[in-house]
Coordinates of C-alpha atoms in Angstrom, one line a residue:
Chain A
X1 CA -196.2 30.3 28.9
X2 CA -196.2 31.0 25.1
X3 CA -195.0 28.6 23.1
X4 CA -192.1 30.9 21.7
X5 CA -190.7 31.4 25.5
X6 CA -191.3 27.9 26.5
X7 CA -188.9 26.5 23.4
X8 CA -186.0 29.5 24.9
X9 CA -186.8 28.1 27.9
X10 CA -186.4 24.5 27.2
X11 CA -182.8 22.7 27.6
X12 CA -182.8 22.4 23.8
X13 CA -184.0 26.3 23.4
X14 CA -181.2 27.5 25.7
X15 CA -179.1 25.5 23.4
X16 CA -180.3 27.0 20.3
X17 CA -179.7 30.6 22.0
X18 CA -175.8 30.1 23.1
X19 CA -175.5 28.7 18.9
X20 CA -176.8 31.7 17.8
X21 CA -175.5 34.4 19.9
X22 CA -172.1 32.2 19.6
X23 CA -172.1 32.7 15.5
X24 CA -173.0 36.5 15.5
X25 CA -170.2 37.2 18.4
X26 CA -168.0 35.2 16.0
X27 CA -169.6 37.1 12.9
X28 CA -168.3 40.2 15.2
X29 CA -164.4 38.7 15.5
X30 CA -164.4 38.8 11.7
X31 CA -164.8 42.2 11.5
X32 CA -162.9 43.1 14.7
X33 CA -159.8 41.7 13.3
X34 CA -160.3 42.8 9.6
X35 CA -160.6 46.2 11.0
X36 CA -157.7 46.1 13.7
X37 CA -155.0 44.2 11.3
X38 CA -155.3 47.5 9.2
X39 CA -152.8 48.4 11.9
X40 CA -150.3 46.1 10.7
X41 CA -149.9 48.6 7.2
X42 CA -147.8 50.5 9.8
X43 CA -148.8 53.6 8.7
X44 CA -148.6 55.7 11.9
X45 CA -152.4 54.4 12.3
X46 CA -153.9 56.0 9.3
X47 CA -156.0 53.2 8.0
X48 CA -157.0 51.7 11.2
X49 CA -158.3 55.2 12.2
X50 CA -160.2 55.7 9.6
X51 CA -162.2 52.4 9.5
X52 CA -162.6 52.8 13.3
X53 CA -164.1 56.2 12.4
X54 CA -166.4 54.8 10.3
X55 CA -167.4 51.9 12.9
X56 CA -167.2 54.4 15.6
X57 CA -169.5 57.2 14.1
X58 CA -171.5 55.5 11.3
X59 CA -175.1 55.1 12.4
X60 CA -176.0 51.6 11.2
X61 CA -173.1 50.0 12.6
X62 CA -173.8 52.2 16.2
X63 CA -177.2 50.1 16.2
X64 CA -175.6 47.2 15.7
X65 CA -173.3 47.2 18.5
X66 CA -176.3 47.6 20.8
X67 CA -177.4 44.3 19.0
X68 CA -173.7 43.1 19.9
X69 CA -174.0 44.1 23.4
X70 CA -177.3 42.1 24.1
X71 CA -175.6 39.3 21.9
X72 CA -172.8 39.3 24.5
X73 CA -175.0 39.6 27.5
X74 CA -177.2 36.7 26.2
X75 CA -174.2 34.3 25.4
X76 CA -172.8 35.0 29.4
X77 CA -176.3 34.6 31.4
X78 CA -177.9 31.8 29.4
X79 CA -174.0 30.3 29.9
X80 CA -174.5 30.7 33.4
X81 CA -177.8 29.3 33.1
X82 CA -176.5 26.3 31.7
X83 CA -173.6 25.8 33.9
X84 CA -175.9 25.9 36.8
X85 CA -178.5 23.2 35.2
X86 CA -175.6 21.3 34.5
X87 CA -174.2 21.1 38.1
X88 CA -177.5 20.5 39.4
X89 CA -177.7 17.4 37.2
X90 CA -175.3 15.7 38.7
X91 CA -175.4 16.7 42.2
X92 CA -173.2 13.5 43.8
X93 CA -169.5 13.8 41.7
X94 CA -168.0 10.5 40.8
X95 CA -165.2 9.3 43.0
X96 CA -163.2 7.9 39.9
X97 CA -163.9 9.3 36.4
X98 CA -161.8 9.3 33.2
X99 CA -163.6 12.0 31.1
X100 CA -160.4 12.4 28.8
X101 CA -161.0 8.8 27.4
X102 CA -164.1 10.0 26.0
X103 CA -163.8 13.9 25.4
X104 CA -161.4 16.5 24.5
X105 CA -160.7 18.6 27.8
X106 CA -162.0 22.2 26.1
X107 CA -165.1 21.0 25.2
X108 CA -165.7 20.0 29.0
X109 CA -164.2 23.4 29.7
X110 CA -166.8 25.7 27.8
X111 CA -167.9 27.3 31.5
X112 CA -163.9 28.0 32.5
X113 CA -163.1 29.5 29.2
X114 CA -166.2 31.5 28.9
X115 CA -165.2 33.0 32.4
X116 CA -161.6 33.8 31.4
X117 CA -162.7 35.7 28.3
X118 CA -165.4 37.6 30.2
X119 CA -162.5 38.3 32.5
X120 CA -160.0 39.7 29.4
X121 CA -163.5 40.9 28.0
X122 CA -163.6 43.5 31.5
X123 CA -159.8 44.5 30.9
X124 CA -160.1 45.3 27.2
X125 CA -163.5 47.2 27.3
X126 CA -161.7 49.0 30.0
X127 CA -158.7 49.6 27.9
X128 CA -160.5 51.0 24.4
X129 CA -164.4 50.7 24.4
X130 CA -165.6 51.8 27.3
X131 CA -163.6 55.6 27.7
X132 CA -163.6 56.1 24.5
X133 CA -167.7 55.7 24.3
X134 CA -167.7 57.6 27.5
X135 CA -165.6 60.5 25.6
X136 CA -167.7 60.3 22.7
X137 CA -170.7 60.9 25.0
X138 CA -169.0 63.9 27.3
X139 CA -167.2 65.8 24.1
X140 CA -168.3 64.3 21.1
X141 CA -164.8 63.7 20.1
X142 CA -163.6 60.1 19.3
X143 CA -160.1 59.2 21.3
X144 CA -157.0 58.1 19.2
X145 CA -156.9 55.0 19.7
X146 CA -154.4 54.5 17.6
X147 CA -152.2 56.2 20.4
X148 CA -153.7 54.5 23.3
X149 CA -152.7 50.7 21.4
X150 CA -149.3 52.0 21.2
X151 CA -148.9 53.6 25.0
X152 CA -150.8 50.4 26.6
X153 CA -149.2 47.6 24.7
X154 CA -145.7 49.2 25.9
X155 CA -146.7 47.4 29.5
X156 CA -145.5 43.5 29.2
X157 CA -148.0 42.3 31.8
X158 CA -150.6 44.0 29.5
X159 CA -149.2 42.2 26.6
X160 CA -149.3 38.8 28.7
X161 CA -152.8 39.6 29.8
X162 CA -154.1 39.7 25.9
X163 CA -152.0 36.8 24.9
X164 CA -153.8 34.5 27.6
X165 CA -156.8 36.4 26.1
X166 CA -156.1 34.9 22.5
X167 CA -155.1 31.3 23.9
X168 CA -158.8 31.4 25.7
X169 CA -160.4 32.6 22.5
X170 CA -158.6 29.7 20.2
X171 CA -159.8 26.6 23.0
X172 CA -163.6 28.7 23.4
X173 CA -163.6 28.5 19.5
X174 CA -162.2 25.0 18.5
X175 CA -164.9 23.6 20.6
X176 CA -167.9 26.6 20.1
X177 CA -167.8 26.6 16.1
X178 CA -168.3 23.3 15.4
X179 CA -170.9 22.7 18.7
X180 CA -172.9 25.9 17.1
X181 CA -173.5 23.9 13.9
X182 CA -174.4 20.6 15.9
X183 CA -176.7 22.5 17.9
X184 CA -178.3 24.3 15.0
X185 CA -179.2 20.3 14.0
X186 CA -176.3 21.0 10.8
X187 CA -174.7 17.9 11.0
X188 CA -174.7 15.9 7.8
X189 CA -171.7 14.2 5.5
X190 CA -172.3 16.7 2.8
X191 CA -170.8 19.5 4.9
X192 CA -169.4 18.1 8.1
X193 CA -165.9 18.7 6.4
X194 CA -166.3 22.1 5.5
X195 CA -167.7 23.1 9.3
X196 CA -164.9 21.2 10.7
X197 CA -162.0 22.8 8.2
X198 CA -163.7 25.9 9.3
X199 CA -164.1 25.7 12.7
X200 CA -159.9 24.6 13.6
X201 CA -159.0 27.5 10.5
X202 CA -160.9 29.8 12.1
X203 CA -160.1 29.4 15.6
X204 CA -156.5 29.3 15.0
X205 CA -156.4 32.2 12.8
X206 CA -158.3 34.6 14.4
X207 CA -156.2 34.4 17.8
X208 CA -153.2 34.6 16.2
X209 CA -154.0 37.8 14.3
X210 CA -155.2 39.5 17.6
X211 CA -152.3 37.8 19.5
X212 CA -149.7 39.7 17.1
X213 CA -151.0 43.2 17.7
X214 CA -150.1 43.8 21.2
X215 CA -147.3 41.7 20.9
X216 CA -145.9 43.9 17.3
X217 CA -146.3 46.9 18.7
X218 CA -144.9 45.9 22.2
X219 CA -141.6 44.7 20.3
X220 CA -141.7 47.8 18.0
X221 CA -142.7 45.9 14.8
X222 CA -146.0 48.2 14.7
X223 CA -145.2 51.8 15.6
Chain B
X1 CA -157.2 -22.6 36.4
X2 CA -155.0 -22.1 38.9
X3 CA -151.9 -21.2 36.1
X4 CA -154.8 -18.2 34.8
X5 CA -156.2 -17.4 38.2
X6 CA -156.5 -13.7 39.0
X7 CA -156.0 -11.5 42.4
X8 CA -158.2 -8.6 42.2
X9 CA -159.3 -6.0 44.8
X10 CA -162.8 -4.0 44.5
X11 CA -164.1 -0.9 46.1
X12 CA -167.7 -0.9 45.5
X13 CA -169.9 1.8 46.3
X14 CA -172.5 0.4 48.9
X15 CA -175.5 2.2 50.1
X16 CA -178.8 0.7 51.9
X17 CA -181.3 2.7 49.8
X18 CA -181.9 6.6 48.1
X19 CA -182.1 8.0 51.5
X20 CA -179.3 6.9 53.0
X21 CA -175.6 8.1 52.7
X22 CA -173.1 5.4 50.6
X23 CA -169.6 4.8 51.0
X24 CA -166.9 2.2 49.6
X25 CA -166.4 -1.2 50.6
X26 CA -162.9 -2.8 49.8
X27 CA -163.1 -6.3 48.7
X28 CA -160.5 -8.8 47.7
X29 CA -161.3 -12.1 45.3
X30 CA -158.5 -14.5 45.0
X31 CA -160.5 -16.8 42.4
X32 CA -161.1 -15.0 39.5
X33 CA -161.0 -16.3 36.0
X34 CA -159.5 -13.9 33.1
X35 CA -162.9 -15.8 31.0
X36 CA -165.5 -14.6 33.6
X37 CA -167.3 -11.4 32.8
X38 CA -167.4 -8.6 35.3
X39 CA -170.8 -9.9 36.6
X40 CA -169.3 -13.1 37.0
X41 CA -166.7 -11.9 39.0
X42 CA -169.7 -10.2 41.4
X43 CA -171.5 -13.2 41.4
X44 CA -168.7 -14.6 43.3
X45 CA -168.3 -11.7 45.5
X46 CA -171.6 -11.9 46.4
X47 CA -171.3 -15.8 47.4
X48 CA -168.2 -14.8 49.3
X49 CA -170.6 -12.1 51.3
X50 CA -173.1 -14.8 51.4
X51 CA -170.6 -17.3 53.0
X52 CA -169.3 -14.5 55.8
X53 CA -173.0 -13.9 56.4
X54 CA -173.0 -10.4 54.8
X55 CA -175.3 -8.5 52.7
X56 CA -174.8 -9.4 49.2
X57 CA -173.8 -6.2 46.7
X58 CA -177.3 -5.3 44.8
X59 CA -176.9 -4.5 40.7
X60 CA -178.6 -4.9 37.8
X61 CA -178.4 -7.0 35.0
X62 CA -180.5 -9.5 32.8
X63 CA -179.8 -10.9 29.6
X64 CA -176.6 -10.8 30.4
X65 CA -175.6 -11.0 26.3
X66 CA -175.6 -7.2 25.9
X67 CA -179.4 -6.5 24.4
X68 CA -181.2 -5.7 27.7
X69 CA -180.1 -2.8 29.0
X70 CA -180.0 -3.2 32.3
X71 CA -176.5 -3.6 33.9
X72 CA -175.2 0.0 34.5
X73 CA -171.9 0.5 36.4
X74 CA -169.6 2.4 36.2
X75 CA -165.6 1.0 36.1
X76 CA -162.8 2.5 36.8
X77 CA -163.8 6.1 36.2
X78 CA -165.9 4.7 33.1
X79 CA -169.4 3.6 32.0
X80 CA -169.7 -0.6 31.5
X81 CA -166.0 -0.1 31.8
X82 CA -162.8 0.3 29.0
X83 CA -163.5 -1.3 26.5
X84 CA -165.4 0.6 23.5
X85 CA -168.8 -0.8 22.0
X86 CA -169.8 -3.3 25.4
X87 CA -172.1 -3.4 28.2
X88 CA -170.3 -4.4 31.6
X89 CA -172.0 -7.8 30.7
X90 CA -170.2 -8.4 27.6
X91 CA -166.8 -6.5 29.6
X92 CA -164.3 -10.0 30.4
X93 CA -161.5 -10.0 33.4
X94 CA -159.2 -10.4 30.7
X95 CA -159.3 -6.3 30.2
X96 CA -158.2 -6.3 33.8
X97 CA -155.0 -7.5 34.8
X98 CA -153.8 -9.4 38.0
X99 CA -153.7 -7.5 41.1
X100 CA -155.7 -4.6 39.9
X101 CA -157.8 -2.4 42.0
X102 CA -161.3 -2.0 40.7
X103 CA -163.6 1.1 41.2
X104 CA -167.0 0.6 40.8
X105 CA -169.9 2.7 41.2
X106 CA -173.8 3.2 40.1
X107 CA -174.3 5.9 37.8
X108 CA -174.5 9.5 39.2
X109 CA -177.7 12.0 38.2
X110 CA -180.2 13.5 39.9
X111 CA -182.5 12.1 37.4
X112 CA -181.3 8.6 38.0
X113 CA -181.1 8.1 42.0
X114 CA -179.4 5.0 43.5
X115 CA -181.7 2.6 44.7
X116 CA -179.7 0.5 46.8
X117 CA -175.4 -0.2 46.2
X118 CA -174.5 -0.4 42.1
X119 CA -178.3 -0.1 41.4
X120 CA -180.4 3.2 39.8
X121 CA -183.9 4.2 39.2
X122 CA -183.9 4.1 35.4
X123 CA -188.0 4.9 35.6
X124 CA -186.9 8.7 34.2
X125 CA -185.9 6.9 30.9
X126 CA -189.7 5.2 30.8
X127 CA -191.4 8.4 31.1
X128 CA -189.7 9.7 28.5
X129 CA -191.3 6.9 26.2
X130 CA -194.5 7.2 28.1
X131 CA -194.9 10.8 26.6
X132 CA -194.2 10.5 22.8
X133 CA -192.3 7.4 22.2
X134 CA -194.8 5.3 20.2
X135 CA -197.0 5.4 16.9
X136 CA -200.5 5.2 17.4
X137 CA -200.8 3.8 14.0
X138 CA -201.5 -0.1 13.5
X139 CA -198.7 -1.2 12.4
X140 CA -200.2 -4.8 11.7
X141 CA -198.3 -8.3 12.4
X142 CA -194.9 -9.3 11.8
X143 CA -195.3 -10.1 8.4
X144 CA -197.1 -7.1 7.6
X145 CA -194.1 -4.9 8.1
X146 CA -192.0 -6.9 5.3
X147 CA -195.3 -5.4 2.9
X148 CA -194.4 -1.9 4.2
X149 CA -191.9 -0.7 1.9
X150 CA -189.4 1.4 3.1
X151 CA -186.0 2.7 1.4
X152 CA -182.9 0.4 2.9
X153 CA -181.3 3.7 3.8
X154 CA -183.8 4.9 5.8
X155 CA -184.6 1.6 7.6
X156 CA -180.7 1.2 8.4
X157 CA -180.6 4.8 9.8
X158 CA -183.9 4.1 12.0
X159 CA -182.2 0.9 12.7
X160 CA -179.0 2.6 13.8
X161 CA -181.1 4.5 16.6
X162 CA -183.2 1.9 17.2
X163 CA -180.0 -0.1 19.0
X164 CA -180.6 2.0 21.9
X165 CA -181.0 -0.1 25.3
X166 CA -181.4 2.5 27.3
X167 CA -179.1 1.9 29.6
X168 CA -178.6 5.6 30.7
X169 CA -174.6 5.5 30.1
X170 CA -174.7 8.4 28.0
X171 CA -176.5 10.4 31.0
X172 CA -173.5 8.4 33.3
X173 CA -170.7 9.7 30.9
X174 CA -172.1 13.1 30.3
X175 CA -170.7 15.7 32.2
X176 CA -174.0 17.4 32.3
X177 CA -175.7 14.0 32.8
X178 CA -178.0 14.8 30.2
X179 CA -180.0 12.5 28.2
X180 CA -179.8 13.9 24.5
X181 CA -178.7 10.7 23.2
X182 CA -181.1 8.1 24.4
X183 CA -184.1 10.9 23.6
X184 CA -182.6 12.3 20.6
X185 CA -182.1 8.0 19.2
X186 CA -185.8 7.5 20.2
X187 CA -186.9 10.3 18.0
X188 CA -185.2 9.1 15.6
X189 CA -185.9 6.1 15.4
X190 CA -189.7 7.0 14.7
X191 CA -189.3 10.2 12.6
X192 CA -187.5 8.1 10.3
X193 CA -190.3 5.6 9.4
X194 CA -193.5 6.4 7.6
X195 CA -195.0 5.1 11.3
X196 CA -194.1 7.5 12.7
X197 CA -195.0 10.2 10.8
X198 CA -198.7 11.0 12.5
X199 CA -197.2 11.8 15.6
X200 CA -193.7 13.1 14.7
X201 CA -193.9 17.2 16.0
X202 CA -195.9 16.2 19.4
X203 CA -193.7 13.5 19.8
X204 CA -190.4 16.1 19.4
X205 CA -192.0 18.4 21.8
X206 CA -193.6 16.1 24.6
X207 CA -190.1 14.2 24.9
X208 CA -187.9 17.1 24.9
X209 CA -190.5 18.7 27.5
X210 CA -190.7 15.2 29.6
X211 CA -186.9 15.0 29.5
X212 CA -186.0 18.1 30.7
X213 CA -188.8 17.9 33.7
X214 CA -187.1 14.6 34.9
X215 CA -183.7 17.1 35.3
X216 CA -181.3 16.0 33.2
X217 CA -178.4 18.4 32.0
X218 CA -178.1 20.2 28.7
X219 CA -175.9 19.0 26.1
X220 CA -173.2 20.5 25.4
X221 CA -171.8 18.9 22.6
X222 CA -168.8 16.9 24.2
X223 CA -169.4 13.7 22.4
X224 CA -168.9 11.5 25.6
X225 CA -172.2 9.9 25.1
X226 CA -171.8 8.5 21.8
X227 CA -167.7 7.4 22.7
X228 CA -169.3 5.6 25.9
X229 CA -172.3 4.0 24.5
X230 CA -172.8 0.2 24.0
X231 CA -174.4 -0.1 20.8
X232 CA -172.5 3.7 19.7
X233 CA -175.3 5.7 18.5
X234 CA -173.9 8.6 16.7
X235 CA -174.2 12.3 17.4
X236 CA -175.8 13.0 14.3
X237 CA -179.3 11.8 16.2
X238 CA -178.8 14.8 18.7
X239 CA -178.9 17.1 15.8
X240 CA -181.5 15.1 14.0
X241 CA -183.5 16.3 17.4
X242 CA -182.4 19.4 17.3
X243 CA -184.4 19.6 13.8
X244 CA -186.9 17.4 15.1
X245 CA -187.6 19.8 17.9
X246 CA -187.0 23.4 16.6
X247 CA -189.3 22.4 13.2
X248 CA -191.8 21.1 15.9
X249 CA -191.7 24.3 17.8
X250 CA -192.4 26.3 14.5
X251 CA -195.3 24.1 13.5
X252 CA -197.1 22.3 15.8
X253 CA -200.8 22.8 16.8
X254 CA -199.8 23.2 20.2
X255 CA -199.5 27.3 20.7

């Protein structure tokens, strides 16, 4: 083996790759949100449909969601990877253990979440990305999205379903952000604040802007 | 005595040797100091077995003052116990109160199997050393390193990781039972010193590679290991691997 794939391969290596592929999928939430709070101008969609044009049609960014999609795909196998080592570690359970004296339960729960947002991850794609790719493909013509938020988020169970979604995200995240940095070896005095400030900002932020979309336009707030 | 004497009941995990399926015991000890330490209190379970003409419970300890390492069980659903900072040597009945029920088990990794009852084949953690953990430098006498000069901060950093006993609780308390900690504060250790220096990317890369083919988990940043630990060597030595490692993987020899 070269010495490139034996360090991807290596427990530290497979590390290294869910820290990276962790930060550019949350690189990608920035810009998600940015893009979809344009929504909340409530201007019968005008400004959200144009920046989704652009992201839709523009093609620097189209190259980069095929970077996104191997991002994705990298994050869930070499997550799977992990869990498996992990299990296989530790073959005979303990009869009594108190893990919460020692650890905070979502960053135990890295695998469960993880599962639960490719889970949301399935229902969303299926919701926007995928037919309106697929349209895009057939026709040419981009879908109006703008439309589709307002006629799916009508459906409470729908609503529920992306809330749960957002609650998965902000527990994946308070752990994920900060254990990127660790990973990357970035742990030092100097900046330990700032990644920590970050990380709980971040994570709580982020899922409570995609949280209020479905949820305004469901109550009519967005329309 | 008698006004401090404590009841206490024990379920020990018992097994004959690695191929052979454990199970718990239930004991019950009507002598027990609160002063004793918890490997006093099996020393006189095991004279107890002794007296019925049973087979005494097999564990590990030496120094029994909390430098050696060796005494590894697991206590009530934690390593060496409750308290924060101790082995199980240094862990006193007086954190247990009258009438309790005691768990106790070996630690659990398939990198560490159970010899016989509470005790663990540590030899994993020795391989580890045996592939990078030393300076082939001569490093002199003892009053040779008091000539060496090196900067109090690093010295008190390398010091910090040096307090490692290997005991393996970090691997008992991970949930991954991986060993980043003990590996990550033997690195350390060295690639802080000017010792070390000669061997400091082989030494990243044959550990790591040594540790990983013994089968321990990855890390996964939980922070278990450093709550649990004896001598609570911080997590900032997993990172300082990480560097060790990836920097090592950029610019070793070895392609």
């Amino acid at each position: 083996m070269s010495w490139f794939s034996q360090t991807l391969t290596s427990s530290i290596g497979k590390k290294l790759l869910m820290a990276l592929t962790g930060l550019f999928l949350i690189s990608f939430l920035v810009i998600h949100a940015t893009i979809n709070a344009m929504i909340f101008y409530n201007d019968g969609g005008e400004t959200f449909t144009h920046w989704g044009h652009f992201m839709g049609t523009n093609p620097i960014v189209r190259t980069l969601e095929i970077g996104l999609i191997i991002g994705f795909l990298v994050h869930i196998v070499d997550g799977l990877i992990l869990w498996k080592n992990n299990s296989e570690a530790r073959p005979i359970k303990y009869a009594m253990n108190k893990p919460s004296a020692n650890s905070t339960w979502y960053s135990r729960s890295m695998g469960l979440l993880g599962t639960l947002l490719l889970i949301f991850l399935v229902i969303h794609t299926a919701h926007f990305w995928i037919p309106n790719r697929s349209n895009q493909f057939a026709t040419g013509e981009e879908l109006n999205l703008y439309q589709m938020m307002l006629d799916i988020f009508q459906n409470p169970l729908v609503v529920l379903i992306y809330v749960l979604g957002c609650i998965s995200l902000f527990w994946h995240l308070l752990h994920g952000f900060k254990s990127a940095f660790q990973t990357l070896g970035l742990n030092h005095i100097k900046y330990n604040g700032a990644i920590n400030f970050l990380g709980t900002a971040f994570s709580i932020v982020v899922p409570i802007l995609f949280a209020l979309m479905p949820i305004s336009i469901y109550l009519g707030w967005v329309y | 005595m008698s006004a401090d004497n404590m009841h206490i009941k024990l379920k020990v995990w018992r097994q004959s040797n690695s191929n052979t399926k454990g199970d718990f015991e239930n004991y019950s000890l009507d002598h027990v100091s609160p002063d004793m330490s918890f490997l006093e209190m099996f020393d006189v379970l095991n004279e107890q077995l002794i007296e019925e003409g049973k087979e005494p419970v097999a564990f590990d300890h030496d120094c029994r003052e909390g430098i050696c390492g060796m005494c590894s069980m697991y206590i009530n659903g934690r390593a060496h116990g409750p308290l924060k900072g101790v082995t199980t040597c240094q862990l006193h009945m007086r954190s247990f109160n009258d009438g309790d029920t005691i768990v106790v088990e070996p630690w659990r990794a398939e990198a560490f199997p159970v010899i016989k009852d509470l005790v663990v084949d540590r030899d994993a953690f020795d391989r580890v050393i045996s592939a990078g953990g030393f300076v082939s430098v001569n490093t002199g006498n003892a009053q040779d390193a008091n000539s060496l000069p090196i900067p109090k901060i690093a010295a008190d950093e390398a010091f910090a990781a040096a307090a490692c006993i290997a005991c393996g609780a970090c691997v008992a308390a991970c949930k991954n039972a991986s060993a980043m900690l003990f590996v990550s504060a033997k690195i350390s250790q060295l690639a802080l010193l000017p010792q070390g220096q000669a061997e400091r990317t082989i030494r990243a890369e044959k550990m790591v590679a040594q540790m990983d083919a013994e089968g321990f988990g990855n890390c996964t940043n939980t922070g278990a290991c450093s709550a649990e630990c004896p001598k609570e060597i911080g997590q900032e030595n997993i990172a300082r691997m990480n560097r060790e490692y990836i920097g090592a993987k950029l610019s070793s020899s070895a392609v």
